[in-house]
Amino acid sequence: MDTHATNLIKRGKKLSYLLRHDKTYAFDEHGWRVVNDLVDNHGFTIAELLEIVATNNKQRYEFSEDMTSIRARQGHSIQVDVELAEATPPDILYHGTAKAFVKSIMSQGIQKGNRLYVHLSTTIEAATKVGARHGEPVVLCIDAKRMHEEGIKFFLSRNGVWLTDFVDANYIIGIAE
Ligand code: HQG
């Protein structure tokens, strides 16, 4: 990867922190952070923000219509309401985790930890990448159809991540190969 691309990823990670986890900033209730704050206080340029939003591999960020603010579409630990759409999930969703967490998950269910929701993927491939962030990846198959039928709410972020509050262990129906 060239220096520009590597730098963009590094800056994207900083932006991710500033938009999802920064407890020192007074976010708008819908998770918006003023662009000028990122420019004045965090060394971003408008051009750089435009490029990160446009090229981010998971389309994690979006500008407000008037382009004065920016937010992450999911993944927050700060308490904001990013106006997620409630939706009917596909029959099966996947949760990527690390092998070391599986025993605990099988007894306690999948918990959201610091984040606002449990994150679920639509493909085994995507879930494998999520799990690999924590160690040797394991992909759990979730019976999303039954969860939904039993009244559990699912939300779909604007970049295609499925979110729910908690996955009880009885909805884990297998390990993907
Ligand atoms: C695990 C990234 C033990 C859980 C990704 C996970 C995702 C348990 C870890 C998004 C547990 C939390 C979220 C239990 C859950 N016992 N471990 N009972 N319940 N865990 O980072 O899902 O690329 O907060 O399996 O792609 O890894 O940043 O969540 O391993 O979509 O956009 O506790 O973050 O998105 O880790 O990742 P995380 P996650 P971005």
Coordinates of C-alpha atoms and ligand atoms in Angstrom, one line a residue:
M1 CA 0.0 0.0 0.0
D2 CA 1.3 3.5 -0.8
T3 CA 1.9 6.1 1.9
H4 CA -1.2 8.0 1.1
A5 CA -3.5 4.9 1.5
T6 CA -1.7 3.9 4.7
N7 CA -2.0 7.4 6.2
L8 CA -5.7 7.5 5.2
I9 CA -6.4 4.3 7.2
K10 CA -4.5 5.7 10.2
R11 CA -6.5 8.9 10.1
G12 CA -9.7 6.9 9.6
K13 CA -9.0 5.0 12.8
K14 CA -8.5 8.3 14.6
L15 CA -11.8 9.5 13.2
S16 CA -13.5 6.3 14.3
Y17 CA -12.4 6.9 17.9
L18 CA -13.5 10.6 17.7
L19 CA -16.9 9.7 16.4
R20 CA -17.7 6.6 18.4
H21 CA -15.9 6.7 21.7
D22 CA -14.8 10.2 22.6
K23 CA -16.4 10.9 26.0
T24 CA -15.0 14.4 26.1
Y25 CA -17.1 15.8 23.3
A26 CA -20.7 17.0 23.6
F27 CA -22.3 15.1 20.7
D28 CA -25.6 16.1 19.2
E29 CA -28.2 13.6 20.4
H30 CA -28.1 11.9 16.9
G31 CA -24.3 11.4 17.1
W32 CA -23.2 14.3 14.9
R33 CA -19.9 16.0 15.5
V34 CA -19.2 19.4 14.0
V35 CA -16.7 19.3 11.1
N36 CA -15.0 22.5 12.2
D37 CA -14.2 20.9 15.6
L38 CA -12.3 18.1 13.8
V39 CA -10.5 20.7 11.6
D40 CA -9.7 23.2 14.4
N41 CA -8.9 20.8 17.2
H42 CA -7.9 17.5 15.7
G43 CA -5.8 18.4 12.7
F44 CA -8.2 17.1 9.9
T45 CA -8.7 18.9 6.7
I46 CA -12.0 19.1 4.8
A47 CA -10.4 17.3 1.9
E48 CA -9.2 14.5 4.1
L49 CA -12.6 14.0 5.7
L50 CA -14.3 14.0 2.3
E51 CA -11.8 11.3 1.2
I52 CA -12.2 9.2 4.3
V53 CA -16.0 9.3 4.1
A54 CA -16.0 8.4 0.4
T55 CA -13.4 5.7 0.4
N56 CA -13.8 4.0 3.8
N57 CA -14.0 0.3 3.3
K58 CA -17.1 -0.2 5.4
Q59 CA -18.7 3.1 4.6
R60 CA -18.6 3.8 8.4
Y61 CA -19.2 7.6 8.3
E62 CA -21.6 10.1 6.8
F63 CA -21.9 13.8 6.5
S64 CA -25.1 15.7 7.4
E65 CA -27.0 17.1 4.5
D66 CA -25.6 20.6 5.0
M67 CA -22.1 19.0 5.3
T68 CA -21.4 20.8 8.6
S69 CA -21.4 17.7 10.7
I70 CA -20.2 14.1 10.5
R71 CA -21.1 10.9 12.3
A72 CA -20.3 7.2 12.5
R73 CA -23.2 4.9 11.3
Q74 CA -22.7 2.3 14.0
G75 CA -20.1 1.0 16.5
H76 CA -20.5 3.6 19.3
S77 CA -19.8 3.3 23.0
I78 CA -21.1 6.8 23.7
Q79 CA -24.8 7.2 24.3
V80 CA -26.2 8.6 21.0
D81 CA -29.2 7.7 18.8
V82 CA -28.0 7.4 15.2
E83 CA -31.6 6.8 14.1
L84 CA -31.2 3.2 13.2
A85 CA -33.9 1.5 11.1
E86 CA -35.7 -1.4 12.8
A87 CA -35.8 -4.2 10.3
T88 CA -36.5 -7.9 9.7
P89 CA -33.2 -9.8 9.7
P90 CA -32.2 -12.6 7.4
D91 CA -32.8 -16.0 8.8
I92 CA -29.2 -16.5 9.8
L93 CA -26.7 -13.9 10.9
Y94 CA -23.1 -14.4 12.0
H95 CA -21.1 -13.2 15.0
G96 CA -17.3 -13.2 14.6
T97 CA -15.5 -13.6 17.9
A98 CA -12.2 -15.1 19.2
K99 CA -11.9 -18.7 20.2
A100 CA -11.0 -17.7 23.7
F101 CA -14.4 -16.0 24.2
V102 CA -16.5 -18.9 23.0
K103 CA -16.9 -20.8 26.3
S104 CA -18.0 -17.7 28.1
I105 CA -20.4 -16.7 25.2
M106 CA -22.0 -20.2 25.3
S107 CA -22.8 -19.7 29.0
Q108 CA -23.6 -16.0 29.1
G109 CA -24.8 -15.2 25.6
I110 CA -23.4 -12.5 23.3
Q111 CA -23.1 -9.3 25.3
K112 CA -22.7 -5.8 23.9
G113 CA -19.9 -4.9 26.3
N114 CA -19.0 -1.3 26.0
R115 CA -20.9 -0.8 22.7
L116 CA -24.5 0.1 22.4
Y117 CA -25.4 -3.1 20.5
V118 CA -24.1 -6.6 19.7
H119 CA -22.8 -6.5 16.1
L120 CA -23.8 -9.2 13.6
S121 CA -22.6 -9.8 10.0
T122 CA -24.5 -11.1 7.0
T123 CA -21.6 -13.2 5.7
I124 CA -19.2 -15.7 7.2
E125 CA -16.3 -13.8 5.5
A126 CA -17.2 -10.5 7.2
A127 CA -17.6 -12.2 10.6
T128 CA -14.3 -13.9 10.3
K129 CA -12.6 -10.5 9.9
V130 CA -14.4 -9.1 12.9
G131 CA -13.4 -12.1 15.0
A132 CA -9.8 -11.9 13.9
R133 CA -9.5 -8.5 15.5
H134 CA -9.6 -10.3 18.9
G135 CA -7.6 -13.5 18.2
E136 CA -8.1 -16.8 16.5
P137 CA -11.5 -16.2 14.8
V138 CA -14.6 -18.3 15.4
V139 CA -17.8 -17.6 13.6
L140 CA -21.1 -18.3 15.4
C141 CA -24.3 -18.9 13.5
I142 CA -27.3 -17.0 15.0
D143 CA -30.9 -18.0 14.5
A144 CA -32.0 -14.5 13.8
K145 CA -35.3 -15.7 12.3
R146 CA -36.4 -17.3 15.6
M147 CA -35.1 -14.3 17.6
H148 CA -37.2 -12.0 15.5
E149 CA -40.2 -14.3 15.7
E150 CA -39.9 -14.2 19.4
G151 CA -40.1 -10.4 19.5
I152 CA -36.4 -9.4 19.7
K153 CA -35.7 -6.2 17.8
F154 CA -33.1 -5.9 15.1
F155 CA -31.7 -2.7 13.6
L156 CA -29.9 -2.3 10.3
S157 CA -27.2 0.4 10.1
R158 CA -26.9 2.4 6.9
N159 CA -23.7 0.5 6.2
G160 CA -25.3 -2.9 6.4
V161 CA -24.4 -4.0 9.9
W162 CA -27.1 -5.8 11.9
L163 CA -27.4 -4.8 15.5
T164 CA -29.4 -6.2 18.5
D165 CA -29.3 -5.7 22.2
F166 CA -28.3 -9.2 23.3
V167 CA -28.1 -12.8 21.8
D168 CA -29.1 -15.5 24.3
A169 CA -26.9 -18.6 23.9
N170 CA -30.0 -20.7 22.9
Y171 CA -30.0 -18.8 19.6
I172 CA -26.5 -19.8 18.7
I173 CA -27.1 -22.7 16.4
G174 CA -23.7 -23.6 15.2
I175 CA -20.1 -22.7 14.4
A176 CA -19.5 -21.8 10.7
E177 CA -16.9 -23.8 8.9
Ligands
HQG1 C1 -17.1 -10.7 22.8 C2 -16.0 -3.4 14.3 C3 -16.9 -13.2 26.4 C4 -17.5 -10.5 21.4 C5 -16.4 -4.8 13.8 C6 -16.4 -9.6 20.9 C7 -17.8 -4.9 14.3 C8 -17.9 -11.9 24.8 C9 -15.9 -8.8 22.1 C10 -17.9 -3.9 15.5 C11 -19.2 -12.2 25.4 C12 -16.4 -7.4 22.1 C13 -18.0 -4.6 16.8 C14 -19.2 -13.0 26.5 C15 -19.5 -10.9 23.6 N1 -18.1 -13.5 27.0 N2 -16.8 -12.4 25.3 N3 -20.4 -13.3 27.1 N4 -20.1 -11.5 24.6 N5 -18.1 -11.1 23.7 O1 -15.0 -4.9 19.5 O2 -18.4 -7.5 17.7 O3 -14.6 -2.2 11.9 O4 -16.9 -4.5 21.3 O5 -17.7 -11.7 20.7 O6 -16.3 -4.9 12.4 O7 -15.8 -7.5 17.9 O8 -14.8 -0.8 13.9 O9 -17.3 -6.0 19.4 O10 -15.3 -10.4 20.4 O11 -18.8 -4.6 13.4 O12 -16.4 -0.5 12.0 O13 -16.6 -9.4 23.2 O14 -16.6 -3.2 15.5 O15 -16.5 -2.4 13.4 O16 -15.6 -6.7 21.1 O17 -17.0 -5.6 16.9 P1 -16.1 -5.4 20.3 P2 -17.1 -6.8 18.0 P3 -15.5 -1.4 12.8

